[in-house]
PDB file of C-alpha atoms in Angstrom:
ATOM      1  CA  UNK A   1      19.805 -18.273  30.245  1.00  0.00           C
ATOM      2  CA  UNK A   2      16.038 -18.458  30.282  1.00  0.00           C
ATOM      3  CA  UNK A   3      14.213 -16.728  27.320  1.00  0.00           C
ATOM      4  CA  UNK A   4      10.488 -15.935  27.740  1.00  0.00           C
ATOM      5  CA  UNK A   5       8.044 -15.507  24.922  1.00  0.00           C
ATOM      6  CA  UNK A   6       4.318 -14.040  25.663  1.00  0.00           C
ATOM      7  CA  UNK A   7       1.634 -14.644  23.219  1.00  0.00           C
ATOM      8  CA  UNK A   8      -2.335 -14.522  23.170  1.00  0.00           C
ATOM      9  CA  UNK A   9      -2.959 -10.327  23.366  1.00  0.00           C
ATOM     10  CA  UNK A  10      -5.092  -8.544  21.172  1.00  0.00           C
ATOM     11  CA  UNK A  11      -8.040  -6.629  21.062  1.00  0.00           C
ATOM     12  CA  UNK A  12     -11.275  -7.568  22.839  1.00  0.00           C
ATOM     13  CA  UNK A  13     -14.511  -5.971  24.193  1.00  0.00           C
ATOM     14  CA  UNK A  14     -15.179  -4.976  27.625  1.00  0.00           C
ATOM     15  CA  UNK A  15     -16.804  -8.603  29.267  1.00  0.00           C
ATOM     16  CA  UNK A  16     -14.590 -10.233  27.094  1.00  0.00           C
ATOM     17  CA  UNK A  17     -11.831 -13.248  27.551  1.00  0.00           C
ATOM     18  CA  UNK A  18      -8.200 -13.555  26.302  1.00  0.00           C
ATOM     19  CA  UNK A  19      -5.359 -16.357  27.023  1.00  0.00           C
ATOM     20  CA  UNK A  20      -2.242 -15.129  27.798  1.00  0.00           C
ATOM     21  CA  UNK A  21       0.686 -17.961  27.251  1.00  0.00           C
ATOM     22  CA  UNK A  22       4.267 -17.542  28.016  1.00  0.00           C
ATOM     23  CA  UNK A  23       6.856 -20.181  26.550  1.00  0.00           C
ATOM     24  CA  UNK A  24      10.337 -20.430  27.913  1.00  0.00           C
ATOM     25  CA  UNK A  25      12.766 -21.938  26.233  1.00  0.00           C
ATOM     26  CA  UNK A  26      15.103 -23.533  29.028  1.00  0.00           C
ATOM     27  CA  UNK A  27      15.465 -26.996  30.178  1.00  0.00           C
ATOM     28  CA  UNK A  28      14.893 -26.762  33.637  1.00  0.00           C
ATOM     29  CA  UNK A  29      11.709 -24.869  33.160  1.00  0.00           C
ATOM     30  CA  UNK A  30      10.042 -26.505  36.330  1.00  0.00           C
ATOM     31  CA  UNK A  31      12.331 -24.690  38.774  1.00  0.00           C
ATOM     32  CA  UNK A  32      11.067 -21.766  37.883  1.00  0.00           C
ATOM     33  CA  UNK A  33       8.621 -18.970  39.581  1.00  0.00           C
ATOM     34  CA  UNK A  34       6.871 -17.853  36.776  1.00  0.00           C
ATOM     35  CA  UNK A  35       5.323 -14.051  37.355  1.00  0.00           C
ATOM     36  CA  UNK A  36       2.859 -11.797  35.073  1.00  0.00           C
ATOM     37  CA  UNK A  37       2.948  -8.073  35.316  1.00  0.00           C
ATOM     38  CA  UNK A  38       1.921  -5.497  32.720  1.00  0.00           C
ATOM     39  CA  UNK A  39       2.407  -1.658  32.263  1.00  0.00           C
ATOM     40  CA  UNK A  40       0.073   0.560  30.662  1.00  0.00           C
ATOM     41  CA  UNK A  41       0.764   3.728  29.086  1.00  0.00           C
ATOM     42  CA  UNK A  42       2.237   6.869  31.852  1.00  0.00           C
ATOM     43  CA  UNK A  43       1.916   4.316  34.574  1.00  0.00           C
ATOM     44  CA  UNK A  44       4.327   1.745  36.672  1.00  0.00           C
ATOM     45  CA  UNK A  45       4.742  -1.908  35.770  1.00  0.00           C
ATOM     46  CA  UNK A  46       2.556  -3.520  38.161  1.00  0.00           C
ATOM     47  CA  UNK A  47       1.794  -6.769  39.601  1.00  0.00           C
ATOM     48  CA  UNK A  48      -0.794  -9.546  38.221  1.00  0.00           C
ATOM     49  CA  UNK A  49      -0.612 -12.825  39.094  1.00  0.00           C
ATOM     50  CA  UNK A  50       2.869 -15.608  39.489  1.00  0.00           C
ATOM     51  CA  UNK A  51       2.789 -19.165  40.098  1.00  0.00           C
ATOM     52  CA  UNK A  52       5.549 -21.172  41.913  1.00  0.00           C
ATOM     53  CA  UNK A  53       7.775 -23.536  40.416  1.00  0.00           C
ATOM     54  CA  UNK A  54       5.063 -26.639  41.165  1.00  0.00           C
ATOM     55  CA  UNK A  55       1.786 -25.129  40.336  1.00  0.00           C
ATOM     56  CA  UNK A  56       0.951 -25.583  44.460  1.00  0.00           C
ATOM     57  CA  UNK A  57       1.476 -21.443  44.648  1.00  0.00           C
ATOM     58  CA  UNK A  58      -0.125 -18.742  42.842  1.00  0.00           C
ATOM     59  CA  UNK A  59      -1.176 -15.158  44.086  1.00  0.00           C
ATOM     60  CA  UNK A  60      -3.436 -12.247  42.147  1.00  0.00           C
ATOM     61  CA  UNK A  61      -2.895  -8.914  42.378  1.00  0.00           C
ATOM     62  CA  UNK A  62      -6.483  -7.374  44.389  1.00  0.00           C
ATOM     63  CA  UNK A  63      -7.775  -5.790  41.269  1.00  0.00           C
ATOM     64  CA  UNK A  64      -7.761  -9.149  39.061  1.00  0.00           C
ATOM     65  CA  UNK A  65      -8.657 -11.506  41.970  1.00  0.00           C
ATOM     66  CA  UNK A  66     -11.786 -13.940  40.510  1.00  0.00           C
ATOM     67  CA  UNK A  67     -11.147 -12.964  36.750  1.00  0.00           C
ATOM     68  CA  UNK A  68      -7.949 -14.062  36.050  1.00  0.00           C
ATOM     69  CA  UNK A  69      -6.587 -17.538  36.842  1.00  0.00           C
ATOM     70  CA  UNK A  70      -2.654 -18.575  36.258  1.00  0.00           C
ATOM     71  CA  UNK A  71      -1.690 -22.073  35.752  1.00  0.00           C
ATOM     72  CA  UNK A  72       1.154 -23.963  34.378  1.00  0.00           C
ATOM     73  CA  UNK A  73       2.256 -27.242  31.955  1.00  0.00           C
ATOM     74  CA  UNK A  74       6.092 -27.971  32.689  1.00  0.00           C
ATOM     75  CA  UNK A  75       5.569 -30.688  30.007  1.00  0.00           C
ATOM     76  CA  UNK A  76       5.114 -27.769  27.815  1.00  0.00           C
ATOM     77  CA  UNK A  77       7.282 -25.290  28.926  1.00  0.00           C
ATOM     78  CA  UNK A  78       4.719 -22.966  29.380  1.00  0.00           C
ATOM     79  CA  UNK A  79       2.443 -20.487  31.631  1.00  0.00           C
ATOM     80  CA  UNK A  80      -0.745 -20.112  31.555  1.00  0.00           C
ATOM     81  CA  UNK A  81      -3.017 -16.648  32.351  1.00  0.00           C
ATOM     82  CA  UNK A  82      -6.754 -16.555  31.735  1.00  0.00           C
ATOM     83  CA  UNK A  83      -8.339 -13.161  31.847  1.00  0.00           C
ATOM     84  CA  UNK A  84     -12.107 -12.953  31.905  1.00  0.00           C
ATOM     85  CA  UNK A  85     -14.815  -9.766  32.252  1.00  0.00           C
ATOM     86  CA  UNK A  86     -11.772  -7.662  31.081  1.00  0.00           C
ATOM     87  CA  UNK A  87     -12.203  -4.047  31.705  1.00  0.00           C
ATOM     88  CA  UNK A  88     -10.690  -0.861  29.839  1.00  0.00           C
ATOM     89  CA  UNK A  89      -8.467  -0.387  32.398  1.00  0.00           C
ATOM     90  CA  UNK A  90      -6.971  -3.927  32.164  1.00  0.00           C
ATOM     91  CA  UNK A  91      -5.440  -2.371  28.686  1.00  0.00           C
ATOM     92  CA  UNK A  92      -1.866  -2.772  29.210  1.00  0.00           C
ATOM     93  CA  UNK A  93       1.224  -4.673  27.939  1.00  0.00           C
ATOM     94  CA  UNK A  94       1.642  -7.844  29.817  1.00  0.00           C
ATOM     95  CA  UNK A  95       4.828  -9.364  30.259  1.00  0.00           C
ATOM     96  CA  UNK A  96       5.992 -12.515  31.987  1.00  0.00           C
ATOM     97  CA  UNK A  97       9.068 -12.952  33.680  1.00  0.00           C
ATOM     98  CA  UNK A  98      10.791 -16.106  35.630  1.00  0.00           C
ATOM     99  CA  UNK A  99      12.687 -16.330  39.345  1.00  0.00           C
ATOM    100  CA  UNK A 100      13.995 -19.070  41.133  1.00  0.00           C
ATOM    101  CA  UNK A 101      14.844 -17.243  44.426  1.00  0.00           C
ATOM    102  CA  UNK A 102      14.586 -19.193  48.078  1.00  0.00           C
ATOM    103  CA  UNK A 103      11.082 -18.218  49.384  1.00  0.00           C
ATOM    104  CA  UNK A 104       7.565 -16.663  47.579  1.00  0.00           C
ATOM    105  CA  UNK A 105       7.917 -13.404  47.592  1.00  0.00           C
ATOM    106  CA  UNK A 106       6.171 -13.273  43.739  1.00  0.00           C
ATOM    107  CA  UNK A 107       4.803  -9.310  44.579  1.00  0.00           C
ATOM    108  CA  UNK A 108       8.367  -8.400  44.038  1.00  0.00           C
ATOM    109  CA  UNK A 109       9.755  -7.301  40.295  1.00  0.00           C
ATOM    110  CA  UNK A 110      13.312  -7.217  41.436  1.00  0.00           C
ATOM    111  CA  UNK A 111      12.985 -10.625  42.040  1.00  0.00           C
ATOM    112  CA  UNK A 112      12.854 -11.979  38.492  1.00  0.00           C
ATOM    113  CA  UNK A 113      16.132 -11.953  35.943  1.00  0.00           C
ATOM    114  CA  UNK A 114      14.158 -12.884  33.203  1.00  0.00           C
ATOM    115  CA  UNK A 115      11.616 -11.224  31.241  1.00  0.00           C
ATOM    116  CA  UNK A 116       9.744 -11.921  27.629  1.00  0.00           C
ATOM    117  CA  UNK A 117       9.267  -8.689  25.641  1.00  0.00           C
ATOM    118  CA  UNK A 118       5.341  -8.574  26.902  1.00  0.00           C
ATOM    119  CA  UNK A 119       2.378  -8.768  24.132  1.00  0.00           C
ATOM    120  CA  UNK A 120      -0.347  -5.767  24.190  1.00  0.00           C
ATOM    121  CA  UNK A 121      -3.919  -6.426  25.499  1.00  0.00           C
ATOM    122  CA  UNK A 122      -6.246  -3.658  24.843  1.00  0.00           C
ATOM    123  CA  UNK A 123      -9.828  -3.599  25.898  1.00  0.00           C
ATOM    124  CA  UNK A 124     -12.271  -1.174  24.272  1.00  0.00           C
ATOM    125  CA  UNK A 125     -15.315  -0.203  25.836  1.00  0.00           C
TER     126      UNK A 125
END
């Protein structure tokens, strides 16, 4: 059983930064693809970034590509997302979620078993 706690929303200004983390308690934390999606209110849960299991991997979703980068600290246990020149629209609740699947097929939601219960990030403008 993996558990997955977010942390690091909150309310910031249009232009402005945040640090997403997301801290899993399991041992074998390293084998895991770790994803970040987020929802906003009416709409689908949609992509955002993942990282694979060695940090080699990672892939944006087209609409955060150069302002948000994902990294990872298995000596930690934790994920990394940093979000910069956040815009209204980025106002959402992001959620991270873990896979171990064969292949990188990150894109995929169905993919991941394990999800944290996602921490609110709201941009004003």
């Amino acid at each position: 059983q993996v558990e997955l706690v977010e942390s690091g929303g909150g309310l910031v200004q249009a232009g402005g930064s945040l640090r997403l983390s997301c801290a899993a308690t399991v041992r074998t934390f390293s084998i895991y693809a770790i994803g970040w999606f987020r929802q906003a209110p009416g709409k689908e849960r949609e992509f955002v970034a993942a990282i694979d299991w060695s940090g080699t991997k990672t892939d944006y979703a087209d609409s955060m590509k150069g302002r948000v980068t994902i990294s990872r600290d298995n000596a930690k246990n934790t994920v990394y997302l940093q979000m910069d020149s956040l815009k209204p629209e980025d106002t959402a609740v992001y959620y991270c979620a873990a896979e171990r699947l064969a292949g990188w097929g990150p894109r995929d939601p169905s993919r991941y078993p394990y999800w944290g219960q996602g921490t609110q990030v709201t941009v004003s403008s």
